Short mmCIF file of C-alpha atoms (C1' of nucleotides) in Angstrom, two decimals:
data_model
loop_
_atom_site.label_atom_id
_atom_site.label_comp_id
_atom_site.label_asym_id
_atom_site.label_seq_id
_atom_site.Cartn_x
_atom_site.Cartn_y
_atom_site.Cartn_z
CA UNK A 1 34.54 81.02 140.93
CA UNK A 2 31.49 82.93 139.78
CA UNK A 3 28.21 81.62 141.14
CA UNK A 4 24.92 82.65 139.56
CA UNK A 5 21.38 82.07 140.79
CA UNK A 6 19.59 79.89 138.25
CA UNK A 7 15.82 80.32 138.18
CA UNK A 8 15.50 76.85 136.69
CA UNK A 9 17.03 75.15 139.75
CA UNK A 10 16.27 77.93 142.30
CA UNK A 11 19.86 77.70 143.45
CA UNK A 12 23.15 79.45 142.95
CA UNK A 13 25.43 77.41 140.75
CA UNK A 14 28.96 77.83 139.42
CA UNK A 15 29.21 79.16 135.90
CA UNK A 16 30.81 76.51 133.72
CA UNK A 17 30.67 77.79 130.15
CA UNK A 18 29.92 75.42 127.31
CA UNK A 19 33.08 76.58 125.53
CA UNK A 20 35.96 77.22 127.92
CA UNK A 21 36.62 80.93 128.45
CA UNK A 22 33.64 81.99 126.37
CA UNK A 23 30.22 83.00 127.62
CA UNK A 24 27.15 83.35 125.43
CA UNK A 25 24.31 85.42 126.88
CA UNK A 26 20.94 86.48 125.52
CA UNK A 27 18.70 89.01 127.24
CA UNK A 28 15.14 89.84 126.25
CA UNK A 29 15.03 93.48 125.27
CA UNK A 30 12.29 95.94 124.62
CA UNK A 31 9.23 96.15 122.48
CA UNK A 32 9.85 99.51 120.89
CA UNK A 33 6.63 101.52 120.81
CA UNK A 34 7.42 104.00 123.59
CA UNK A 35 10.26 105.46 125.67
CA UNK A 36 12.20 103.33 128.16
CA UNK A 37 11.13 103.64 131.76
CA UNK A 38 13.17 102.96 134.89
CA UNK A 39 12.21 99.28 134.79
CA UNK A 40 13.83 98.95 131.38
CA UNK A 41 16.83 100.85 132.67
CA UNK A 42 17.23 98.26 135.39
CA UNK A 43 17.45 95.38 132.92
CA UNK A 44 20.00 97.24 130.86
CA UNK A 45 22.17 98.15 133.84
CA UNK A 46 21.91 94.80 135.62
CA UNK A 47 23.02 92.81 132.59
CA UNK A 48 25.58 95.43 131.65
CA UNK A 49 27.19 94.89 135.04
CA UNK A 50 27.06 91.12 134.62
CA UNK A 51 28.69 91.31 131.19
CA UNK A 52 31.31 93.80 132.36
CA UNK A 53 32.22 91.50 135.23
CA UNK A 54 32.38 88.42 133.00
CA UNK A 55 34.77 90.31 130.74
CA UNK A 56 36.79 91.47 133.75
CA UNK A 57 37.14 87.79 134.69
CA UNK A 58 38.63 87.19 131.27
CA UNK A 59 35.74 85.55 129.48
CA UNK A 60 35.13 86.30 125.85
CA UNK A 61 31.49 87.31 126.04
CA UNK A 62 28.98 87.29 123.23
CA UNK A 63 26.10 89.41 124.49
CA UNK A 64 22.87 89.50 122.49
CA UNK A 65 19.84 91.59 123.36
CA UNK A 66 16.93 91.58 120.97
CA UNK A 67 14.52 94.26 119.86
CA UNK A 68 10.89 93.36 119.26
CA UNK A 69 9.90 95.63 116.41
CA UNK A 70 6.63 94.01 115.35
CA UNK A 71 3.66 93.21 117.56
CA UNK A 72 0.08 94.25 118.35
CA UNK A 73 0.98 97.31 120.37
CA UNK A 74 3.37 98.58 117.75
CA UNK A 75 0.73 98.19 115.03
CA UNK A 76 -1.85 99.88 117.21
CA UNK A 77 0.41 102.79 118.11
CA UNK A 78 1.49 103.28 114.51
CA UNK A 79 -2.16 103.36 113.44
CA UNK A 80 -2.99 105.91 116.13
CA UNK A 81 -0.13 108.08 114.92
CA UNK A 82 -1.01 107.52 111.30
CA UNK A 83 2.53 106.47 110.49
CA UNK A 84 4.29 103.44 109.13
CA UNK A 85 5.27 101.03 111.88
CA UNK A 86 8.91 101.14 110.74
CA UNK A 87 9.07 104.87 111.33
CA UNK A 88 7.69 104.36 114.83
CA UNK A 89 10.08 101.57 115.76
CA UNK A 90 13.12 103.29 114.28
CA UNK A 91 12.39 106.37 116.34
CA UNK A 92 12.06 104.46 119.59
CA UNK A 93 15.08 102.28 118.90
CA UNK A 94 17.05 105.50 118.54
CA UNK A 95 15.61 106.80 121.82
CA UNK A 96 16.43 103.53 123.57
CA UNK A 97 20.04 103.68 122.39
CA UNK A 98 20.32 107.26 123.64
CA UNK A 99 19.00 106.24 127.04
CA UNK A 100 21.24 103.22 127.40
CA UNK A 101 24.29 105.19 126.26
CA UNK A 102 23.49 107.88 128.82
CA UNK A 103 23.39 105.26 131.55
CA UNK A 104 26.87 104.09 130.60
CA UNK A 105 25.62 100.77 129.29
CA UNK A 106 28.03 99.11 126.89
CA UNK A 107 25.98 98.15 123.87
CA UNK A 108 25.33 94.45 123.36
CA UNK A 109 27.44 92.83 120.66
CA UNK A 110 24.31 92.31 118.60
CA UNK A 111 20.82 93.78 118.93
CA UNK A 112 18.81 91.72 116.46
CA UNK A 113 15.44 93.00 115.28
CA UNK A 114 12.62 90.53 114.85
CA UNK A 115 11.66 91.81 111.39
CA UNK A 116 15.17 90.99 110.11
CA UNK A 117 14.80 87.33 111.07
CA UNK A 118 11.54 86.34 109.40
CA UNK A 119 13.03 83.47 107.32
CA UNK A 120 14.73 81.99 110.39
CA UNK A 121 11.52 82.30 112.38
CA UNK A 122 9.54 80.57 109.62
CA UNK A 123 12.14 77.78 109.50
CA UNK A 124 11.82 77.18 113.23
CA UNK A 125 8.03 77.10 113.06
CA UNK A 126 8.32 74.54 110.27
CA UNK A 127 10.59 72.42 112.47
CA UNK A 128 7.98 72.58 115.23
CA UNK A 129 5.25 71.47 112.81
CA UNK A 130 7.49 68.65 111.59
CA UNK A 131 8.20 67.60 115.17
CA UNK A 132 4.47 67.60 115.99
CA UNK A 133 4.80 70.41 118.53
CA UNK A 134 2.64 72.77 116.50
CA UNK A 135 -0.63 72.70 114.60
CA UNK A 136 -2.69 74.94 112.38
CA UNK A 137 -5.94 76.26 113.82
CA UNK A 138 -9.26 76.78 112.03
CA UNK A 139 -8.45 80.47 111.74
CA UNK A 140 -5.19 79.63 109.95
CA UNK A 141 -2.82 80.60 112.78
CA UNK A 142 0.02 78.29 113.71
CA UNK A 143 -0.06 77.42 117.41
CA UNK A 144 2.31 75.62 119.76
CA UNK A 145 0.81 72.62 121.52
CA UNK A 146 1.78 72.96 125.14
CA UNK A 147 0.84 69.38 125.93
CA UNK A 148 3.33 68.10 123.36
CA UNK A 149 6.24 69.31 125.50
CA UNK A 150 6.71 67.21 128.61
CA UNK A 151 8.78 69.72 130.54
CA UNK A 152 6.36 72.60 130.08
CA UNK A 153 6.20 74.52 133.37
CA UNK A 154 9.62 73.49 134.72
CA UNK A 155 11.04 77.01 134.74
CA UNK A 156 8.16 78.71 136.49
CA UNK A 157 7.15 75.76 138.67
CA UNK A 158 3.68 75.71 137.21
CA UNK A 159 1.63 72.74 136.11
CA UNK A 160 -0.51 72.91 133.00
CA UNK A 161 -3.58 71.61 134.76
CA UNK A 162 -3.25 74.16 137.60
CA UNK A 163 -3.07 77.16 135.35
CA UNK A 164 -6.34 78.96 134.97
CA UNK A 165 -6.11 80.05 131.43
CA UNK A 166 -8.99 82.17 130.36
CA UNK A 167 -9.68 83.48 133.83
CA UNK A 168 -8.80 86.98 132.84
CA UNK A 169 -8.85 86.70 129.09
CA UNK A 170 -11.23 85.30 126.51
CA UNK A 171 -10.44 81.77 125.47
CA UNK A 172 -9.75 81.33 121.81
CA UNK A 173 -12.00 78.39 120.86
CA UNK A 174 -9.83 77.43 117.92
CA UNK A 175 -6.93 76.42 120.20
CA UNK A 176 -6.62 72.81 121.34
CA UNK A 177 -5.55 73.97 124.79
CA UNK A 178 -6.13 77.46 126.07
CA UNK A 179 -2.45 77.72 127.08
CA UNK A 180 -1.33 77.09 123.51
CA UNK A 181 0.25 80.18 122.05
CA UNK A 182 0.55 81.62 118.57
CA UNK A 183 3.69 81.05 116.53
CA UNK A 184 2.44 82.58 113.29
CA UNK A 185 -0.48 84.94 113.21
CA UNK A 186 -2.55 85.55 110.09
CA UNK A 187 -2.53 89.19 109.00
CA UNK A 188 -5.65 91.28 109.08
CA UNK A 189 -6.33 93.72 106.29
CA UNK A 190 -3.63 96.40 105.95
CA UNK A 191 -1.47 94.97 108.70
CA UNK A 192 2.27 94.56 108.17
CA UNK A 193 2.80 91.02 106.95
CA UNK A 194 5.25 88.56 105.46
CA UNK A 195 4.68 85.55 103.22
CA UNK A 196 4.94 82.13 104.76
CA UNK A 197 3.96 78.54 103.90
CA UNK A 198 0.83 79.13 106.00
CA UNK A 199 -0.21 82.39 104.42
CA UNK A 200 0.73 86.04 104.91
CA UNK A 201 1.08 86.99 108.55
CA UNK A 202 3.57 87.81 111.23
CA UNK A 203 5.45 85.95 113.95
CA UNK A 204 4.19 85.60 117.51
CA UNK A 205 6.26 87.27 120.18
CA UNK A 206 7.69 84.15 121.82
CA UNK A 207 9.08 82.53 118.66
CA UNK A 208 11.11 85.64 117.84
CA UNK A 209 13.36 85.17 120.83
CA UNK A 210 13.80 81.45 120.25
CA UNK A 211 14.76 82.01 116.63
CA UNK A 212 17.06 84.97 117.19
CA UNK A 213 18.88 83.48 120.17
CA UNK A 214 19.45 80.23 118.30
CA UNK A 215 20.68 81.98 115.17
CA UNK A 216 23.00 84.28 117.12
CA UNK A 217 24.30 81.89 119.78
CA UNK A 218 23.51 78.35 118.61
CA UNK A 219 21.03 75.77 119.85
CA UNK A 220 22.57 75.58 123.31
CA UNK A 221 24.05 78.56 125.10
CA UNK A 222 25.12 79.66 128.57
CA UNK A 223 22.88 82.37 130.02
CA UNK A 224 19.45 83.72 129.20
CA UNK A 225 18.17 86.76 131.08
CA UNK A 226 15.27 89.14 131.39
CA UNK A 227 12.78 90.61 133.82
CA UNK A 228 10.94 88.45 136.35
CA UNK A 229 7.69 88.94 134.49
CA UNK A 230 9.06 87.12 131.46
CA UNK A 231 9.56 83.91 133.40
CA UNK A 232 6.06 82.83 132.54
CA UNK A 233 4.91 82.45 129.91
CA UNK A 234 7.58 83.99 127.69
CA UNK A 235 10.65 82.06 128.81
CA UNK A 236 8.67 78.91 129.44
CA UNK A 237 7.49 79.14 125.85
CA UNK A 238 10.99 79.80 124.57
CA UNK A 239 12.23 76.60 126.16
CA UNK A 240 9.32 74.66 124.68
CA UNK A 241 9.94 76.11 121.23
CA UNK A 242 13.71 75.86 121.10
CA UNK A 243 14.00 72.42 122.65
CA UNK A 244 11.00 71.27 120.62
CA UNK A 245 12.59 72.44 117.39
CA UNK A 246 16.22 71.50 117.97
CA UNK A 247 15.74 68.57 120.34
CA UNK A 248 18.73 69.87 122.28
CA UNK A 249 19.06 71.56 125.66
CA UNK A 250 18.43 75.27 125.21
CA UNK A 251 19.96 77.27 128.08
CA UNK A 252 22.12 76.44 131.11
CA UNK A 253 21.38 79.36 133.41
CA UNK A 254 18.25 81.51 133.57
CA UNK A 255 18.73 84.91 135.22
CA UNK A 256 15.79 87.13 136.16
CA UNK A 257 15.98 90.61 137.61
CA UNK A 258 13.43 91.99 140.09
CA UNK A 259 11.04 94.81 139.38
CA UNK A 260 11.23 98.49 139.93
CA UNK A 261 8.30 99.49 142.11
CA UNK A 262 6.57 102.68 143.04
CA UNK A 263 4.84 102.65 146.44
CA UNK A 264 5.31 98.88 146.53
CA UNK A 265 3.59 98.36 143.20
CA UNK A 266 5.21 97.19 140.01
CA UNK A 267 6.16 100.06 137.73
CA UNK A 268 4.41 99.42 134.44
CA UNK A 269 2.80 101.04 131.49
CA UNK A 270 -0.61 99.54 132.21
CA UNK A 271 -0.69 100.90 135.77
CA UNK A 272 0.50 104.24 134.49
CA UNK A 273 2.90 104.61 137.42
CA UNK A 274 6.12 104.82 135.47
CA UNK A 275 8.88 107.35 134.97
CA UNK A 276 10.74 107.34 131.71
CA UNK A 277 14.51 107.37 131.77
CA UNK A 278 14.58 110.74 130.09
CA UNK A 279 12.23 112.24 132.68
CA UNK A 280 14.51 111.07 135.47
CA UNK A 281 17.59 112.35 133.68
CA UNK A 282 16.16 115.85 133.64
CA UNK A 283 16.51 115.86 137.42
CA UNK A 284 19.49 113.62 138.05
CA UNK A 285 22.77 112.84 136.39
CA UNK A 286 22.63 109.49 134.61
CA UNK A 287 25.21 108.00 136.92
CA UNK A 288 22.89 108.67 139.88
CA UNK A 289 20.26 106.47 138.28
CA UNK A 290 22.84 103.79 137.59
CA UNK A 291 24.09 104.00 141.17
CA UNK A 292 20.51 103.82 142.47
CA UNK A 293 19.89 100.63 140.49
CA UNK A 294 23.01 99.06 142.00
CA UNK A 295 21.99 99.86 145.60
CA UNK A 296 19.73 96.83 145.56
CA UNK A 297 20.64 93.27 144.62
CA UNK A 298 19.44 92.55 141.08
CA UNK A 299 16.91 89.91 142.16
CA UNK A 300 15.38 92.09 144.89
CA UNK A 301 12.63 94.61 144.30
CA UNK A 302 13.78 98.19 143.90
CA UNK A 303 11.44 100.87 145.16
CA UNK A 304 11.62 104.12 143.24
CA UNK A 305 11.21 107.39 145.11
CA UNK A 306 12.68 110.87 145.05
CA UNK A 307 14.04 110.33 148.56
CA UNK A 308 15.99 107.27 147.41
CA UNK A 309 17.25 109.00 144.29
CA UNK A 310 18.42 111.91 146.45
CA UNK A 311 20.19 109.53 148.81
CA UNK A 312 21.88 107.93 145.80
CA UNK A 313 22.97 111.35 144.63
CA UNK A 314 24.44 112.21 148.03
CA UNK A 315 26.26 108.91 148.20
CA UNK A 316 27.77 109.31 144.75
CA UNK A 317 28.91 112.82 145.64
CA UNK A 318 30.77 111.34 148.60
CA UNK A 319 32.59 108.88 146.35
CA UNK A 320 33.56 111.53 143.81
CA UNK A 321 34.64 113.87 146.61
CA UNK A 322 37.09 111.22 147.74
CA UNK A 323 38.54 111.02 144.22
CA UNK A 324 38.80 114.79 143.87
CA UNK A 325 42.24 116.28 143.24
CA UNK A 326 43.99 112.93 143.26
CA UNK A 327 45.88 111.40 140.38
CA UNK A 328 44.00 108.22 139.61
CA UNK A 329 46.15 107.31 136.67
CA UNK A 330 46.01 103.57 137.18
CA UNK A 331 48.42 103.34 140.07
CA UNK A 332 48.72 99.88 141.56
CA UNK A 333 47.39 99.46 145.06
CA UNK A 334 49.60 97.93 147.77
CA UNK A 335 46.56 96.68 149.63
CA UNK A 336 44.79 94.13 147.46
CA UNK A 337 42.18 93.25 150.11
CA UNK A 338 39.63 95.57 148.52
CA UNK A 339 40.02 93.89 145.17
CA UNK A 340 39.80 90.46 146.72
CA UNK A 341 36.63 91.33 148.56
CA UNK A 342 35.23 92.93 145.45
CA UNK A 343 35.79 89.73 143.50
CA UNK A 344 34.37 87.61 146.29
CA UNK A 345 31.10 89.53 146.48
CA UNK A 346 30.70 89.81 142.71
CA UNK A 347 31.37 86.08 142.45
CA UNK A 348 28.42 85.63 144.80
CA UNK A 349 25.69 86.27 142.23
CA UNK A 350 26.76 89.84 141.42
CA UNK A 351 26.22 91.34 144.88
CA UNK A 352 26.31 95.01 143.92
CA UNK A 353 25.24 96.44 147.33
CA UNK A 354 28.31 94.80 148.85
CA UNK A 355 30.41 96.28 146.07
CA UNK A 356 29.16 99.74 147.00
CA UNK A 357 30.03 99.09 150.65
CA UNK A 358 33.60 98.27 149.58
CA UNK A 359 33.77 101.44 147.49
CA UNK A 360 32.75 103.48 150.54
CA UNK A 361 35.34 101.81 152.72
CA UNK A 362 37.92 102.69 150.10
CA UNK A 363 36.80 106.30 149.98
CA UNK A 364 36.99 106.45 153.75
CA UNK A 365 40.57 105.19 153.65
CA UNK A 366 41.41 107.73 150.95
CA UNK A 367 40.03 110.59 153.03
CA UNK A 368 42.06 109.49 156.02
CA UNK A 369 45.27 109.04 154.02
CA UNK A 370 45.02 112.20 152.01
CA UNK A 371 46.40 114.57 154.69
CA UNK A 372 49.47 112.62 155.79
CA UNK A 373 50.14 109.99 153.14
CA UNK A 374 49.33 111.38 149.72
CA UNK A 375 51.00 108.55 147.77
CA UNK A 376 48.82 106.01 149.57
CA UNK A 377 45.73 108.15 149.01
CA UNK A 378 46.55 108.25 145.32
CA UNK A 379 46.99 104.51 145.12
CA UNK A 380 43.72 103.90 146.95
CA UNK A 381 41.96 106.38 144.70
CA UNK A 382 43.22 104.50 141.67
CA UNK A 383 41.83 101.32 143.15
CA UNK A 384 38.50 103.01 143.85
CA UNK A 385 38.21 104.21 140.28
CA UNK A 386 39.32 100.84 138.93
CA UNK A 387 36.84 98.79 140.96
CA UNK A 388 34.06 101.31 140.31
CA UNK A 389 34.77 100.98 136.62
CA UNK A 390 34.04 97.27 136.67
CA UNK A 391 30.45 98.08 137.59
CA UNK A 392 30.38 101.15 135.34
CA UNK A 393 30.72 103.83 138.04
CA UNK A 394 33.13 106.65 138.87
CA UNK A 395 34.70 107.01 135.43
CA UNK A 396 33.89 110.71 135.07
CA UNK A 397 36.36 113.45 135.95
CA UNK A 398 35.42 114.31 139.56
CA UNK A 399 35.49 118.03 138.81
CA UNK A 400 33.08 117.58 135.94
CA UNK A 401 30.82 115.32 137.95
CA UNK A 402 30.75 117.65 140.96
CA UNK A 403 30.62 120.96 139.12
CA UNK A 404 28.80 120.07 135.93
CA UNK A 405 29.67 121.53 132.57
CA UNK A 406 26.80 123.92 132.09
CA UNK A 407 27.84 126.20 134.96
CA UNK A 408 29.24 129.68 134.40
CA UNK A 409 32.44 128.82 136.23
CA UNK A 410 34.15 132.14 135.47
CA UNK A 411 31.59 134.16 137.39
CA UNK A 412 31.66 131.64 140.23
CA UNK A 413 35.44 131.88 140.41
CA UNK A 414 35.15 135.68 140.47
CA UNK A 415 32.73 135.57 143.39
CA UNK A 416 35.08 133.22 145.22
CA UNK A 417 37.91 135.74 144.71
CA UNK A 418 35.66 138.56 145.96
CA UNK A 419 34.77 136.51 149.00
CA UNK A 420 38.42 135.77 149.66
CA UNK A 421 39.15 139.50 149.69
CA UNK A 422 36.27 140.11 152.06
CA UNK A 423 37.50 137.35 154.35
CA UNK A 424 41.01 138.77 154.38
CA UNK A 425 39.45 142.06 155.49
CA UNK A 426 37.51 140.08 158.09
CA UNK A 427 34.34 141.36 156.46
CA UNK A 428 32.34 138.27 157.41
CA UNK A 429 29.00 139.80 156.48
CA UNK A 430 30.09 140.33 152.88
CA UNK A 431 31.81 136.93 152.72
CA UNK A 432 28.67 135.20 153.94
CA UNK A 433 26.51 137.24 151.58
CA UNK A 434 28.53 135.98 148.63
CA UNK A 435 28.34 132.44 149.91
CA UNK A 436 24.56 132.76 150.26
CA UNK A 437 24.30 134.21 146.79
CA UNK A 438 26.09 131.19 145.37
CA UNK A 439 23.97 128.89 147.49
CA UNK A 440 20.94 130.44 145.82
CA UNK A 441 22.46 129.43 142.49
CA UNK A 442 22.85 125.88 143.73
CA UNK A 443 26.57 126.20 144.40
CA UNK A 444 28.12 125.17 147.70
CA UNK A 445 31.59 126.33 148.76
CA UNK A 446 34.15 124.32 150.65
CA UNK A 447 37.06 126.14 152.30
CA UNK A 448 40.32 124.28 152.55
CA UNK A 449 43.33 125.61 154.43
CA UNK A 450 44.88 126.84 151.19
CA UNK A 451 41.97 127.36 148.82
CA UNK A 452 38.23 127.28 148.26
CA UNK A 453 36.52 124.75 146.03
CA UNK A 454 32.94 124.63 144.84
CA UNK A 455 30.42 122.07 143.67
CA UNK A 456 26.82 121.84 142.62
CA UNK A 457 24.31 120.90 145.29
"C1'" G B 1 -7.74 79.04 143.61
"C1'" G B 2 -2.50 77.51 142.03
"C1'" C B 3 2.66 78.84 141.70
"C1'" U B 4 7.08 82.19 143.00
"C1'" G B 5 9.43 85.28 146.22
"C1'" A B 6 9.80 88.65 150.35
"C1'" A B 7 9.32 90.69 155.73
"C1'" U B 8 16.26 93.63 158.98
"C1'" G B 9 17.34 100.13 162.76
"C1'" G B 10 14.13 106.90 161.11
"C1'" C B 11 14.85 105.66 155.55
"C1'" A B 12 17.46 102.60 151.86
"C1'" G B 13 19.85 97.97 151.88
"C1'" A B 14 23.54 93.58 152.51
"C1'" A B 15 25.16 89.57 155.38
"C1'" U B 16 25.41 85.86 158.99
"C1'" G B 17 24.18 79.47 163.54
"C1'" G B 18 27.81 82.97 168.37
"C1'" C B 19 31.60 89.00 166.42
"C1'" U B 20 25.63 92.76 163.69
"C1'" A B 21 27.95 95.73 156.75
"C1'" U B 22 27.42 100.16 153.91
"C1'" G B 23 24.96 104.83 152.53
"C1'" C B 24 21.48 108.76 153.82
"C1'" A B 25 19.42 111.07 158.18
"C1'" G B 26 20.22 112.08 163.86
"C1'" C B 27 23.33 113.14 168.18
"C1'" G B 28 28.34 114.63 170.58
"C1'" G B 29 33.30 116.18 169.31
"C1'" U B 30 37.81 117.79 166.12
"C1'" U B 31 38.37 121.39 162.28
"C1'" U B 32 36.35 126.36 160.52
"C1'" G B 33 35.59 133.56 161.54
"C1'" C B 34 30.77 130.92 160.85
"C1'" A B 35 29.62 127.10 157.53
"C1'" A B 36 30.56 123.11 154.07
"C1'" A B 37 33.55 118.88 153.30
"C1'" A B 38 36.48 115.53 156.00
"C1'" C B 39 37.85 113.00 160.45
"C1'" C B 40 36.80 110.82 165.61
"C1'" G B 41 32.89 108.95 168.64
"C1'" U B 42 27.70 107.50 169.14
"C1'" C B 43 22.01 105.96 169.31
"C1'" U B 44 18.07 102.88 166.72
"C1'" A B 45 16.70 96.43 163.90
"C1'" U B 46 16.01 91.28 162.42
"C1'" G B 47 6.87 90.58 161.32
"C1'" U B 48 4.50 86.66 164.61
"C1'" C B 49 4.00 81.79 167.20
"C1'" G B 50 6.38 77.22 167.86
"C1'" G B 51 10.55 73.56 166.90
"C1'" U B 52 15.90 71.99 166.33
"C1'" U B 53 20.48 73.73 168.92
"C1'" C B 54 24.91 75.07 174.24
"C1'" A B 55 23.47 79.25 170.97
"C1'" A B 56 18.58 81.30 165.82
"C1'" U B 57 17.73 87.38 162.75
"C1'" U B 58 20.11 83.22 160.17
"C1'" C B 59 17.89 76.26 159.86
"C1'" C B 60 12.63 73.81 160.01
"C1'" G B 61 7.17 74.33 160.48
"C1'" G B 62 2.51 77.18 161.30
"C1'" C B 63 0.40 82.13 161.08
"C1'" U B 64 0.07 87.25 159.40
"C1'" U B 65 1.21 90.88 155.91
"C1'" C B 66 3.24 92.40 151.18
"C1'" A B 67 4.75 91.88 146.09
"C1'" G B 68 4.85 89.19 141.39
"C1'" C B 69 3.06 85.47 137.83
"C1'" C B 70 -1.20 82.43 135.94
"C1'" U B 71 -3.48 88.27 129.45
"C1'" C B 72 0.72 92.08 127.07
"C1'" C B 73 4.83 93.43 130.25
"C1'" A B 74 11.80 94.34 131.74
#
RNA sequence: GGCUGAAUGGCAGAAUGGCUAUGCAGCGGUUUGCAAAACCGUCUAUGUCGGUUCAAUUCCGGCUUCAGCCUCCA
């Protein structure tokens, strides 16, 4: 039985889907005005693993992750670039898809864009006005009235009267309560805008997610996810909007992933301490980044450093080395204890660090078996690849992972032959010179009793 | 100021009321011409002060420190 930590109750609880055998899940995606950084990568990978595991368990999963393609920052950036905001967002949506594909993330079933759901957003705002949860300000904006929703603050554990709105931001005098947030914002001159019953404008950020999740998954669905920072106010506001508009329960389980940090500080655009996914992928294979993300439990902080990325790289090399030269063609494994433990730890709120520990124990068993029980080694290797696949790891050909594809393998093979000749002549100086030469090229040799193999450092 | 959450060995990072993961790094050995890889063995830890208990790193409370949220953020 899969147990998931629910932010709403601060406890792990069994997943009991609304429809038997089907799971509906919505995850807040990116605002597309720049490249993805490692923090975005974490969200993508964490929920990719969750969805992969749900599917492995046999659930029919409907996974929705939205794209915010209209907001202040997008308008600002488009103006700075002197381009239409659609050109900007299309470009960064493309970049985001490239990054997530590289990381081995299976694309969500639907990735709705806010600008494609304007009529649905308007309809939901109208429902909120009808239900007396929203009002029109002097400036013409439509705002949500926080005080109209009794459960406001339940998700984040905050109380309206304890929140110090305006402490770090100017209070908008036209709002009834400073915590009230905009549902529909009047357009300024030359801003992108859409017609609405309240005048031309654009939707606020929070209402987009309420409208799109409801349209895609219905009024009430199973899991809603996103980064910790969205807990308040974004997800709090979503609950207020959706439950205010539909008068039904919105979401059963709220999942929030922890931050990526640098030197114990949150990685973020505003602090300027971020690495984009594509920067990292210039130095490391994408699977190393994915592995690195899985070394920490999804709710824990994840500190980013070169040392940790290098450790992840070493660790992944060890796993692929265990798979090397073994037929992993889906052989069944006589020992199902690994699989059972895998399921047990994944059932415990997706405990990926424990999964990695199991993968290492498997690779250890493979290495031991490979000299005197090759059939067993092969079966264990199949199991390793199979279990790794459930979390999106170890699906590459080990030779390609370890050697890369950009290497000039012919010249390397020639040098290995030359070295073999030198060794047969007991010319150790020449043999070591060749090995050093390859080392300079980033190639390390491994002599086996019968042959010599090579891999990238 | 309010609200969350965290503190584990040299580093990363799980778990657990009594047996102490896993990876990287270190040390000794097997192997190797020498290495590398692999294997065998091995060292290092639960922030602090109390409480509950036969037994606490684990449960409870105080303290300290750190991070996040209360503006936009994954």
